[in-house]
Amino acid sequence: MRRPILLLPLAVLLGGPPARAAEPSAHAAALDAQGAARRRLGDAAGALEAYRQAVRAAPEWAEPRAALGELLLAGGAAAEAAEAFAVAARLSPELAPAWCGLSAAARRAGEAGRAAEAGRRCTALRPDDAGAWRALAEALRDAGDLAGAARAREAELRLLEAGGAPASDVEAARAALAAARAAAEAPGAGAGLEPPPPNAGAVAKLAQGDRAFTAGEYRAALFAYQDAVYLDPGSAPARVKLGRAYLALRYPEQALAQAEQALALDPSSAEARRLAVEAGGAPPAAVPVSAPPAADPAPAGAPTTRP
């Protein structure tokens, strides 16, 4: 299976670099390297101090904050770790360790909803990581989304089987999936719980992308669909639309990556399968045959930018 292509690098290629902080100073980089070296030597206290200094020296640099979060989490400071990861994720939304770490830290701190949302971002950035899907399943279970937990367990098992994992790991995943399905199908499971509403911001971005796509403005559509996936990374239809925009701009590899991620989220998606076939064949025509299906109208007052 091809590795997914992250969204930000292509956005840079198509529309120029996004606004981002200046490169860290040599002093900050040296402190970050010192933290990594002390960590390798098992000097947790020294590594913590070095990373704290790196954060103070370069407050807009996400990586030292994520490393600081990992050390804080390992030391049992879950709430402080969660905040370090959260800041790192805001500074660099494509930094997978920040989202994956935030999910783990928030879950340990008892923030089930926050853990589940961060876990969705984590799996969106690491769709081939069985461990990320396992962690998401546990976070969703804690948050009361038993059906979602079962789907995450299915993704975990598929990846373990496809990757030739040890038989003991595969059997453990099968047992966990069976338990998750039983919990989701138990009488009264989810009783009294309303299904989660669609992400209003993502719906608005999909509608914006559909209008641009229909008008032949494929680059604008691409950016709108990227925003929709950012806001709702677990949406298979949003990934199909993003893949269509990539295909229209003659980026078949990125289109195929989005199709594969959509199929991981919804294996029954005929649109995702069709996109995968088209992206894996000859280069597409400059003008696609048809625009993606129109999104549901955005509710009144829906935000059109990232929160």
Coordinates of C-alpha atoms in Angstrom, one line a residue:
M1 CA 0.0 0.0 0.0
R2 CA 1.3 3.4 -0.9
R3 CA 2.2 5.8 1.9
P4 CA -0.2 8.7 2.2
I5 CA 1.0 12.1 1.0
L6 CA 0.4 14.7 3.6
L7 CA -1.7 17.7 2.7
L8 CA 0.6 20.6 3.5
P9 CA 3.6 19.9 1.2
L10 CA 1.4 20.0 -1.9
A11 CA -0.3 23.1 -0.8
V12 CA 3.1 24.7 -0.7
L13 CA 3.8 23.5 -4.2
L14 CA 0.5 24.8 -5.6
G15 CA 0.0 28.0 -3.7
G16 CA 3.2 29.1 -2.2
P17 CA 4.4 28.5 1.4
P18 CA 1.9 29.2 4.1
A19 CA 2.7 31.8 6.8
R20 CA 5.0 30.1 9.3
A21 CA 7.5 31.1 12.0
A22 CA 11.1 31.9 11.2
E23 CA 13.6 29.1 11.4
P24 CA 14.7 28.5 15.0
S25 CA 17.9 30.1 16.1
A26 CA 21.1 28.2 16.4
H27 CA 20.8 28.5 20.2
A28 CA 17.3 26.9 20.2
A29 CA 18.5 24.2 17.8
A30 CA 21.4 23.4 20.1
L31 CA 19.1 23.1 23.1
D32 CA 16.8 20.8 21.2
A33 CA 19.8 18.6 20.2
Q34 CA 20.9 18.7 23.8
G35 CA 17.5 17.5 24.9
A36 CA 17.5 14.6 22.4
A37 CA 21.0 13.6 23.5
R38 CA 20.1 13.6 27.2
R39 CA 17.0 11.7 26.5
R40 CA 19.0 9.0 24.7
L41 CA 21.3 8.7 27.7
G42 CA 18.3 8.2 30.0
D43 CA 18.7 11.6 31.7
A44 CA 15.0 12.5 31.8
A45 CA 15.5 15.5 34.1
G46 CA 18.3 17.0 32.0
A47 CA 16.2 16.4 28.8
L48 CA 13.2 18.1 30.3
E49 CA 15.2 21.2 31.2
A50 CA 16.9 21.3 27.8
Y51 CA 13.5 21.1 26.0
R52 CA 12.0 23.7 28.3
Q53 CA 14.8 26.1 27.4
A54 CA 14.4 25.3 23.7
V55 CA 10.7 26.2 24.0
R56 CA 11.5 29.4 25.7
A57 CA 14.2 30.2 23.0
A58 CA 11.9 29.4 20.1
P59 CA 8.2 29.6 21.3
E60 CA 6.9 29.1 17.7
W61 CA 8.8 25.8 17.1
A62 CA 6.5 22.8 17.5
E63 CA 8.9 19.9 17.7
P64 CA 10.6 20.7 21.1
R65 CA 7.1 21.1 22.5
A66 CA 6.0 17.7 21.3
A67 CA 9.2 16.2 22.7
L68 CA 8.6 18.0 26.0
G69 CA 5.1 16.5 26.0
E70 CA 6.4 13.0 25.6
L71 CA 8.7 13.4 28.5
L72 CA 6.0 14.9 30.7
L73 CA 3.6 12.1 29.8
A74 CA 6.2 9.5 30.6
G75 CA 6.8 11.2 34.0
G76 CA 3.1 11.1 34.8
A77 CA 2.2 14.8 34.3
A78 CA -0.6 14.0 31.9
A79 CA -2.4 17.4 32.1
E80 CA 0.8 19.4 31.5
A81 CA 1.8 17.0 28.7
A82 CA -1.6 17.5 27.0
E83 CA -1.1 21.3 27.0
A84 CA 2.4 20.9 25.5
F85 CA 1.0 18.6 22.8
A86 CA -1.9 20.9 22.1
V87 CA 0.3 24.0 21.6
A88 CA 2.6 21.9 19.3
A89 CA -0.5 20.8 17.3
R90 CA -1.7 24.4 16.9
L91 CA 1.8 25.5 15.8
S92 CA 2.2 22.6 13.3
P93 CA -1.2 21.0 12.4
E94 CA 0.6 18.4 10.2
L95 CA 2.9 17.2 13.1
A96 CA 1.6 13.7 13.8
P97 CA 3.4 13.2 17.2
A98 CA 1.6 16.2 18.5
W99 CA -1.9 14.9 17.8
C100 CA -1.0 11.3 18.8
G101 CA 0.6 12.5 22.0
L102 CA -2.3 14.8 22.8
S103 CA -4.7 11.8 22.4
A104 CA -2.7 9.7 24.8
A105 CA -2.2 12.5 27.3
A106 CA -5.8 13.7 27.3
R107 CA -7.1 10.1 27.8
R108 CA -4.8 9.7 30.7
A109 CA -6.0 13.0 32.1
G110 CA -9.6 11.8 31.9
E111 CA -10.6 14.1 28.9
A112 CA -12.3 11.4 26.8
G113 CA -13.8 13.7 24.1
R114 CA -10.5 15.6 23.6
A115 CA -8.6 12.3 23.4
A116 CA -11.0 11.0 20.7
E117 CA -10.8 14.1 18.6
A118 CA -7.0 14.2 18.8
G119 CA -7.0 10.4 18.0
R120 CA -8.9 11.1 14.8
R121 CA -6.3 13.7 13.8
C122 CA -3.6 11.2 14.6
T123 CA -5.0 8.4 12.4
A124 CA -5.6 10.9 9.6
L125 CA -1.8 11.6 9.6
R126 CA -0.8 8.0 10.3
P127 CA -3.4 5.9 8.5
D128 CA -1.0 3.0 8.2
D129 CA -0.2 2.9 12.0
A130 CA -2.1 0.0 13.7
G131 CA -1.1 1.4 17.1
A132 CA -2.7 4.7 16.3
W133 CA -6.0 3.0 15.4
R134 CA -5.8 0.9 18.6
A135 CA -5.4 4.1 20.7
L136 CA -8.3 5.7 18.8
A137 CA -10.5 2.7 19.5
E138 CA -9.8 3.0 23.2
A139 CA -10.4 6.8 23.2
L140 CA -13.7 6.4 21.4
R141 CA -14.8 3.6 23.7
D142 CA -14.1 5.9 26.7
A143 CA -16.0 8.7 25.0
G144 CA -19.0 6.4 24.5
D145 CA -18.8 6.0 20.7
L146 CA -18.9 2.2 20.7
A147 CA -19.6 1.9 17.0
G148 CA -16.7 4.2 16.2
A149 CA -14.5 2.1 18.5
A150 CA -15.5 -1.0 16.6
R151 CA -14.6 0.6 13.3
A152 CA -11.2 1.7 14.6
R153 CA -10.6 -1.9 15.8
E154 CA -11.4 -3.1 12.3
A155 CA -8.8 -0.8 10.8
E156 CA -6.3 -1.9 13.3
L157 CA -6.9 -5.6 12.5
R158 CA -6.7 -5.0 8.7
L159 CA -3.3 -3.2 9.1
L160 CA -1.9 -5.9 11.3
E161 CA -2.9 -8.7 8.9
A162 CA -1.7 -6.8 5.9
G163 CA 1.6 -6.0 7.6
G164 CA 2.5 -9.6 8.6
A165 CA 2.3 -8.8 12.3
P166 CA 3.1 -11.7 14.8
A167 CA 0.2 -14.1 15.1
S168 CA -0.2 -13.2 18.8
D169 CA -0.8 -9.6 17.9
V170 CA -3.3 -10.5 15.2
E171 CA -5.2 -12.8 17.6
A172 CA -5.3 -10.1 20.3
A173 CA -6.6 -7.6 17.7
R174 CA -9.3 -10.1 16.6
A175 CA -10.4 -10.6 20.2
A176 CA -10.5 -6.8 20.8
L177 CA -12.6 -6.4 17.7
A178 CA -15.0 -9.1 18.8
A179 CA -15.4 -7.4 22.2
A180 CA -15.9 -4.0 20.6
R181 CA -18.5 -5.3 18.2
A182 CA -20.3 -7.0 21.0
A183 CA -20.3 -3.8 23.1
A184 CA -21.6 -1.8 20.1
E185 CA -24.4 -4.3 19.4
A186 CA -25.4 -5.0 23.0
P187 CA -29.1 -4.1 23.8
G188 CA -29.2 -0.5 25.0
A189 CA -25.7 0.4 23.6
G190 CA -25.8 4.0 22.9
A191 CA -29.3 4.4 24.2
G192 CA -30.3 8.0 24.8
L193 CA -27.2 9.2 22.9
E194 CA -27.8 11.4 19.8
P195 CA -25.6 10.7 16.9
P196 CA -22.8 13.3 16.7
P197 CA -23.8 16.2 14.4
P198 CA -21.8 16.8 11.3
N199 CA -18.9 19.2 11.6
A200 CA -20.5 22.5 10.5
G201 CA -17.2 24.0 9.5
A202 CA -16.3 21.0 7.4
V203 CA -19.7 21.0 5.7
A204 CA -19.3 24.7 4.8
K205 CA -15.8 24.0 3.4
L206 CA -17.1 21.1 1.3
A207 CA -19.8 23.4 -0.1
Q208 CA -17.2 26.0 -0.9
G209 CA -15.0 23.4 -2.6
D210 CA -17.9 22.1 -4.6
R211 CA -18.7 25.6 -5.9
A212 CA -15.1 26.2 -6.9
F213 CA -14.8 22.7 -8.5
T214 CA -17.9 23.2 -10.6
A215 CA -16.5 26.6 -11.7
G216 CA -13.3 24.9 -12.8
E217 CA -11.3 26.6 -10.1
Y218 CA -9.5 23.4 -9.0
R219 CA -6.8 24.9 -6.9
A220 CA -9.4 26.8 -4.9
A221 CA -11.4 23.6 -4.5
L222 CA -8.3 21.8 -3.4
F223 CA -7.6 24.3 -0.6
A224 CA -11.3 24.2 0.5
Y225 CA -11.3 20.4 0.6
Q226 CA -8.0 20.4 2.5
D227 CA -9.7 22.6 5.1
A228 CA -12.7 20.2 5.3
V229 CA -10.4 17.2 5.9
Y230 CA -8.5 19.2 8.5
L231 CA -11.8 19.9 10.3
D232 CA -13.2 16.4 9.9
P233 CA -10.3 13.9 9.2
G234 CA -12.6 10.9 9.7
S235 CA -14.8 11.9 6.8
A236 CA -14.4 9.5 3.8
P237 CA -16.5 11.6 1.4
A238 CA -14.3 14.7 2.2
R239 CA -11.2 12.7 1.3
V240 CA -12.8 11.5 -2.0
K241 CA -13.5 15.1 -2.9
L242 CA -10.0 16.1 -2.0
G243 CA -8.7 13.3 -4.2
R244 CA -10.8 14.5 -7.1
A245 CA -9.3 17.9 -6.8
Y246 CA -5.8 16.4 -6.8
L247 CA -6.7 14.4 -9.9
A248 CA -8.0 17.5 -11.6
L249 CA -4.7 19.2 -11.0
R250 CA -2.8 16.2 -12.4
Y251 CA -1.5 14.8 -9.1
P252 CA -2.6 11.1 -9.4
E253 CA -0.3 9.9 -6.6
Q254 CA -1.9 12.2 -4.0
A255 CA -5.3 11.4 -5.4
L256 CA -4.6 7.7 -4.9
A257 CA -3.4 8.3 -1.4
Q258 CA -6.7 10.1 -0.5
A259 CA -8.7 7.2 -2.1
E260 CA -6.8 4.7 0.0
Q261 CA -7.4 6.7 3.2
A262 CA -11.1 7.0 2.3
L263 CA -11.3 3.3 1.9
A264 CA -9.6 2.7 5.2
L265 CA -12.4 4.9 6.8
D266 CA -15.2 3.4 4.7
P267 CA -14.3 0.2 2.8
S268 CA -17.8 0.2 1.1
S269 CA -17.3 3.5 -0.6
A270 CA -17.9 3.0 -4.3
E271 CA -16.7 6.6 -5.0
A272 CA -13.4 5.9 -3.2
R273 CA -12.9 2.7 -5.2
R274 CA -13.7 4.5 -8.5
L275 CA -11.2 7.3 -7.6
A276 CA -8.5 4.7 -6.8
V277 CA -9.0 3.1 -10.2
E278 CA -8.8 6.4 -12.0
A279 CA -5.8 7.6 -10.0
G280 CA -3.9 4.4 -10.6
G281 CA -4.3 4.5 -14.4
A282 CA -3.2 6.9 -17.1
P283 CA -2.8 10.6 -16.2
P284 CA -6.3 12.2 -16.0
A285 CA -7.6 14.7 -18.4
A286 CA -7.1 18.4 -17.5
V287 CA -10.9 18.8 -17.0
P288 CA -12.6 16.0 -15.1
V289 CA -15.8 14.5 -16.6
S290 CA -17.9 15.6 -13.6
A291 CA -17.6 17.5 -10.4
P292 CA -17.7 15.8 -7.0
P293 CA -21.2 15.3 -5.6
A294 CA -22.5 18.5 -4.1
A295 CA -22.3 18.8 -0.3
D296 CA -25.3 19.3 1.8
P297 CA -26.0 23.0 2.2
A298 CA -24.2 24.5 5.2
P299 CA -26.4 25.4 8.1
A300 CA -27.1 29.0 8.7
G301 CA -24.2 30.7 10.5
A302 CA -21.8 27.8 9.8
P303 CA -18.2 29.0 10.1
T304 CA -16.1 29.0 6.9
T305 CA -12.7 29.1 8.4
R306 CA -10.8 26.8 10.8
P307 CA -11.7 27.4 14.4

